[in-house]
Short mmCIF file of C-alpha atoms in Angstrom, two decimals:
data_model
loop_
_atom_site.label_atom_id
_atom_site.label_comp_id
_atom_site.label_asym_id
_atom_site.label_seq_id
_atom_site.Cartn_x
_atom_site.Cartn_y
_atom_site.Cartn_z
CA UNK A 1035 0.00 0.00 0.00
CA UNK A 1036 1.59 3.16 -0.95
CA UNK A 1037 1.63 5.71 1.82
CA UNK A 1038 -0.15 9.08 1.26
CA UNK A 1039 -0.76 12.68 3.51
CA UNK A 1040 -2.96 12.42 6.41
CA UNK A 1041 -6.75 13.56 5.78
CA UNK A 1042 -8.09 16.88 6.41
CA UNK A 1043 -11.99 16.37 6.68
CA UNK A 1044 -14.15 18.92 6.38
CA UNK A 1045 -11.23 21.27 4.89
CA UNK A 1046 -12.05 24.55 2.41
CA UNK A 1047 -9.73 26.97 1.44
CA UNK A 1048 -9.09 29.96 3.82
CA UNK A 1049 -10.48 33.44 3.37
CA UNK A 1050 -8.11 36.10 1.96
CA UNK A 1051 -7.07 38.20 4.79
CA UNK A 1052 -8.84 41.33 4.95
CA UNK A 1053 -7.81 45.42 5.02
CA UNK A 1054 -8.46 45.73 8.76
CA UNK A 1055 -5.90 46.68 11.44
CA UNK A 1056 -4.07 44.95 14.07
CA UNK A 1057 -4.22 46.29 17.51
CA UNK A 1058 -1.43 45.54 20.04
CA UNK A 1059 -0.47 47.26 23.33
CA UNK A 1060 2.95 48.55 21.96
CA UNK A 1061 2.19 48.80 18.02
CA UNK A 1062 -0.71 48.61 15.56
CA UNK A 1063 -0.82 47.56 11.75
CA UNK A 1064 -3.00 49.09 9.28
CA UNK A 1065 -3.31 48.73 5.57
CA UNK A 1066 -0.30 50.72 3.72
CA UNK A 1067 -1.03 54.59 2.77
CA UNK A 1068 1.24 56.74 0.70
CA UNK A 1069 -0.93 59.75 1.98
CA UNK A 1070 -0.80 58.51 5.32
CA UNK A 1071 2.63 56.31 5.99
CA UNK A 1072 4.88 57.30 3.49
CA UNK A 1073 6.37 61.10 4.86
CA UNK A 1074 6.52 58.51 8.62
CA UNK A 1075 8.34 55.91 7.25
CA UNK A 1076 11.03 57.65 4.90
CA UNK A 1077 12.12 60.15 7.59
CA UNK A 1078 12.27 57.07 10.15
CA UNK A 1079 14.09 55.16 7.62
CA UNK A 1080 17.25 58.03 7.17
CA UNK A 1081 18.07 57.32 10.67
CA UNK A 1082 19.89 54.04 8.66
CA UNK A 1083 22.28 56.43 7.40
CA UNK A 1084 24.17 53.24 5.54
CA UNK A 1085 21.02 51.78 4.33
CA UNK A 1086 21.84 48.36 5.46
CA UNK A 1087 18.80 47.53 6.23
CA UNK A 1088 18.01 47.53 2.44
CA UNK A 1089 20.72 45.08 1.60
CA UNK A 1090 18.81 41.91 0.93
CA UNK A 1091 15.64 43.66 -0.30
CA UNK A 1092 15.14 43.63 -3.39
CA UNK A 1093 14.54 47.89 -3.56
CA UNK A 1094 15.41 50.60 -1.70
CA UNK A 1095 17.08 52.65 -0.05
CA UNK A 1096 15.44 55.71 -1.35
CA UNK A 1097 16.94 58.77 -1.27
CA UNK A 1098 14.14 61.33 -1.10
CA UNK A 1099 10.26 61.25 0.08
CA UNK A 1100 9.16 61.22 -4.07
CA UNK A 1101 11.19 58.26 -4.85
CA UNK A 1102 10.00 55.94 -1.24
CA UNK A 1103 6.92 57.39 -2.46
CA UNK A 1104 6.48 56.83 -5.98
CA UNK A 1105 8.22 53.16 -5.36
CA UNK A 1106 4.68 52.57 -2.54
CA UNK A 1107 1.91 53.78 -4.96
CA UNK A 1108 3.72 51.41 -7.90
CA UNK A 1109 3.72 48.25 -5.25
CA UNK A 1110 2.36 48.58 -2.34
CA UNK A 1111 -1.83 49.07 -2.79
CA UNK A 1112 -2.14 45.54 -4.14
CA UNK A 1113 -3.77 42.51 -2.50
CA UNK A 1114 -1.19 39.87 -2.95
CA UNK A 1115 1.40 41.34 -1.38
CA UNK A 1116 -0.88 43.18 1.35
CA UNK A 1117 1.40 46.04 2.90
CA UNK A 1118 0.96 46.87 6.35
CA UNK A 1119 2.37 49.82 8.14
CA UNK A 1120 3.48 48.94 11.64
CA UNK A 1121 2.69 52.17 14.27
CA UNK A 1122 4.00 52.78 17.19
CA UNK A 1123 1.43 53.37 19.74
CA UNK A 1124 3.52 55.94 21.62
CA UNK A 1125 4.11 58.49 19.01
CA UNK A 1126 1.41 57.60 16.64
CA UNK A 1127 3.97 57.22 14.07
CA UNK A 1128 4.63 54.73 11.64
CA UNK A 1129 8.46 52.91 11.90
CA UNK A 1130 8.04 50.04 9.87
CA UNK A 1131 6.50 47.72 7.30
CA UNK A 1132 5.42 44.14 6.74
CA UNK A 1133 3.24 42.38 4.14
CA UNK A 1134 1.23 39.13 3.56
CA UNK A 1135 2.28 37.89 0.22
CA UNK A 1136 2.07 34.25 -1.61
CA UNK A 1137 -1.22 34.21 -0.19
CA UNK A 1138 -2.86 30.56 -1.27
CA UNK A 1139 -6.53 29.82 0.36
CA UNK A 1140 -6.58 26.58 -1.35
CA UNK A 1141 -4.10 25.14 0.60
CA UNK A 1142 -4.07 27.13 3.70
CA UNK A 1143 -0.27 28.87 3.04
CA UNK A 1144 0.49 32.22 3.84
CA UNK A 1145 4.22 33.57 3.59
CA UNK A 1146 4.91 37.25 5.72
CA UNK A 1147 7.80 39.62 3.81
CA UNK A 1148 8.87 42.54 3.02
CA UNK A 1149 9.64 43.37 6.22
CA UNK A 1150 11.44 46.70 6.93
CA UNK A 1151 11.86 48.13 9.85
CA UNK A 1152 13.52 51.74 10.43
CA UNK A 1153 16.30 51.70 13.72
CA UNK A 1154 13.39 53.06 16.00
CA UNK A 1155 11.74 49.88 15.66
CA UNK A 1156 14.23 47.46 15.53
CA UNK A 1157 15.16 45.28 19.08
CA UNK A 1158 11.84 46.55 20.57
CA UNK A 1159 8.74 45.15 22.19
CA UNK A 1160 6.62 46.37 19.11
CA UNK A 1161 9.43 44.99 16.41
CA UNK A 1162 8.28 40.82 17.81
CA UNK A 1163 4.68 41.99 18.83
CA UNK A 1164 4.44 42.81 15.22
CA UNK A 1165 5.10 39.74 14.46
CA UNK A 1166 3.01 37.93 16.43
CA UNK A 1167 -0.28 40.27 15.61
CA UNK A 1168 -0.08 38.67 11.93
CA UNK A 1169 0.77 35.35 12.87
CA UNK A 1170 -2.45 35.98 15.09
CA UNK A 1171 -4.56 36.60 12.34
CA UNK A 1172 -3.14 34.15 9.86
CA UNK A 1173 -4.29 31.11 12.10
CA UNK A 1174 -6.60 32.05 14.91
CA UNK A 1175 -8.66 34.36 12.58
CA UNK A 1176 -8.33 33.03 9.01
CA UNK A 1177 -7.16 29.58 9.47
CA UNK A 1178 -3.93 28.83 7.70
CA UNK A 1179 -2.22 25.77 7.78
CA UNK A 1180 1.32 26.85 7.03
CA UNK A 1181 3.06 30.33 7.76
CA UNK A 1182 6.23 30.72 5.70
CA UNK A 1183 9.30 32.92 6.41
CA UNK A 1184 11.78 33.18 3.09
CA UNK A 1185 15.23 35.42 3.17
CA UNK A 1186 18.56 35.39 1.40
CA UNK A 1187 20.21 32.59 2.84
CA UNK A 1188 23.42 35.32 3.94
CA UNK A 1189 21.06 37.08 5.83
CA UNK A 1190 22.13 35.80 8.74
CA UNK A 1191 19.91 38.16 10.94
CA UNK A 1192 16.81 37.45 9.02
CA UNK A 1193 17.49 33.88 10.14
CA UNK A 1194 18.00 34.17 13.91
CA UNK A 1195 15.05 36.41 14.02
CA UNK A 1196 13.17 33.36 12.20
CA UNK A 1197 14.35 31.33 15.07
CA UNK A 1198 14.11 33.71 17.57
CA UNK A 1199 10.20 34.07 16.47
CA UNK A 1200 9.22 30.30 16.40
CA UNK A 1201 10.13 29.10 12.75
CA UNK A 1202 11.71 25.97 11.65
CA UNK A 1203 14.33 25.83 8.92
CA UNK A 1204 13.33 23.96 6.19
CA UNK A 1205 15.99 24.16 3.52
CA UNK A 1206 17.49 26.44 1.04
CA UNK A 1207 17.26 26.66 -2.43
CA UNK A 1208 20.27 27.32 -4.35
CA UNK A 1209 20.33 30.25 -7.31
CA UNK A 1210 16.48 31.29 -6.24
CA UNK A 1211 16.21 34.61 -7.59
CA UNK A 1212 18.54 37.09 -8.60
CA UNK A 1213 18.44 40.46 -6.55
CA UNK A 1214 20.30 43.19 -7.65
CA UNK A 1215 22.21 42.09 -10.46
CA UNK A 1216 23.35 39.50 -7.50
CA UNK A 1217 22.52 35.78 -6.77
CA UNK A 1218 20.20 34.70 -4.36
CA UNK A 1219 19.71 31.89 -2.19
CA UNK A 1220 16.66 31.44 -0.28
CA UNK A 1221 16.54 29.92 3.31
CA UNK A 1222 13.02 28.65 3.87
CA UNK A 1223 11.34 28.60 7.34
CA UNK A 1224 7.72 28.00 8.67
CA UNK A 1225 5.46 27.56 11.56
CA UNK A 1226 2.46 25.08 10.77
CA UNK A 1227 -1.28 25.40 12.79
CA UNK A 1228 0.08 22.41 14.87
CA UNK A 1229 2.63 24.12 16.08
CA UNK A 1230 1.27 27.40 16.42
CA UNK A 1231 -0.59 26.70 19.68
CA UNK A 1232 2.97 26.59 21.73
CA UNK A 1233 4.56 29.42 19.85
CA UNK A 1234 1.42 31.64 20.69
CA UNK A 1235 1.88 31.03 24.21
CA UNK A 1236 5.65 31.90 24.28
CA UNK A 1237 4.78 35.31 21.99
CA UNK A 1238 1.95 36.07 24.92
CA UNK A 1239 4.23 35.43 27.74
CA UNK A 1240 7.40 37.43 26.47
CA UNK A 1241 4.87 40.37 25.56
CA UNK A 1242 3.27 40.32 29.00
CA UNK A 1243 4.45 43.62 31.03
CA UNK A 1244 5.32 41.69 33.56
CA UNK A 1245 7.88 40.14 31.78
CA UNK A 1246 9.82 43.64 31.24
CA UNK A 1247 11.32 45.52 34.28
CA UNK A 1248 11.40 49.10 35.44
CA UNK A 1249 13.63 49.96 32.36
CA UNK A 1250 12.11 48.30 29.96
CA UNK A 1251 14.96 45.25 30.22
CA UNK A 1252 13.13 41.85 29.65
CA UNK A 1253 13.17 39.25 31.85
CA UNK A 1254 13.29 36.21 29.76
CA UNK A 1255 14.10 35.42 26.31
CA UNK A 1256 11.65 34.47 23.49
CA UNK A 1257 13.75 32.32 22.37
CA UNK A 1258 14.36 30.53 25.65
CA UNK A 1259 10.07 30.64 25.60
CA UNK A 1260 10.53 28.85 21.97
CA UNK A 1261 13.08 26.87 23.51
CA UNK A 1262 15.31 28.26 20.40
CA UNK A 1263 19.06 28.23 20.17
CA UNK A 1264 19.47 31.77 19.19
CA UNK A 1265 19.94 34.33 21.52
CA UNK A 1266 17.54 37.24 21.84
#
């Protein structure tokens, strides 16, 4: 007898997710706006004098408001990838970006990208909270299966932070894409509804105040909550 996949009764493909925010204690997400996001974002974004944050993105950096703009209204209103500004609920002001893209109902996958985050984001509460908002909706809400996280296999940031956040490494595929006139191999990582249940919890613990002291220093590690290798 030949062995097959395990059956999925009663399965139908997922809805697409919708153009509603995401409300957490330290951030929210909202649907991308030029009018709105873009003037936030670039002047957050100079602060990365070096643009290094750009390196393995396939755009950017831009070096004036018209170009980061002009670049958002040409990509960025679509479905499929669906931008999201990330705002910090302090200031009101919006520090990053991340996107659903790769979206497929039919089999319950959903990959999250284009992730940018300006240097007043990055290492804080909201950065991982972020993070854990979409993964929210993608399987409490909507009901995905599998939750993908793709990079350039030299990114070796992009893949502790994978770690760090509850993914598993799946593999990379040699001579992917080419990105800037450069080669590209893409490390794969995911988080599947089965396993989403345990990662959940860590996110919820590690976000809890009481996990952060007087200065803001936290207590314990998400990736000791993941029971990941990486640091952080």
């Amino acid at each position: 007898m030949q062995p097959i996949g395990h059956p999925l009764p009663g399965w139908t493909p997922r809805p697409l997710p919708p153009r509603a925010p995401l409300i957490g204690r330290a951030c929210r997400l909202e649907p991308l706006d030029p009018d709105r996001h873009a003037a936030d974002l670039h002047a957050a974004n100079l602060a990365d004098a070096e643009g290094r944050s750009w390196t393995y993105l396939p755009y950017g950096p831009f070096a004036t408001l018209n170009d980061y703009r002009a670049w958002m209204e040409a990509t960025c209103l679509g479905d499929d990838p669906l931008f999201h500004a990330i705002i910090d609920a302090a200031t009101g002001r919006a520090v990053g970006v991340a996107s659903y893209l790769r979206i497929d109902p039919r089999n319950g996958v959903i990959e999250v990208g284009h992730l940018h985050y300006a240097p007043l984001l990055q290492r804080t509460p909201a950065a991982t909270e972020a993070m854990y908002l979409m993964m929210r909706r993608a399987f409490d809400e909507l009901g995905y299966r599998r939750y993908e996280w793709k990079c350039d296999a030299l990114n070796a940031g992009s893949r502790a932070a994978a770690a760090r956040l509850g993914f598993r490494f799946e593999g990379v595929f040699r001579q992917a894409t080419v990105v800037k006139g450069r080669n590209r191999d893409t490390a794969w990582h995911a988080i599947l509804d089965r396993e989403w249940p345990a990662a959940k919890a860590a996110f919820e613990r590690w976000l809890d105040p009481a996990n952060f002291d007087g200065s803001g220093r936290q207590r314990q590690r998400l990736s000791a909550l993941m029971g990941s290798p990486v640091p952080g």
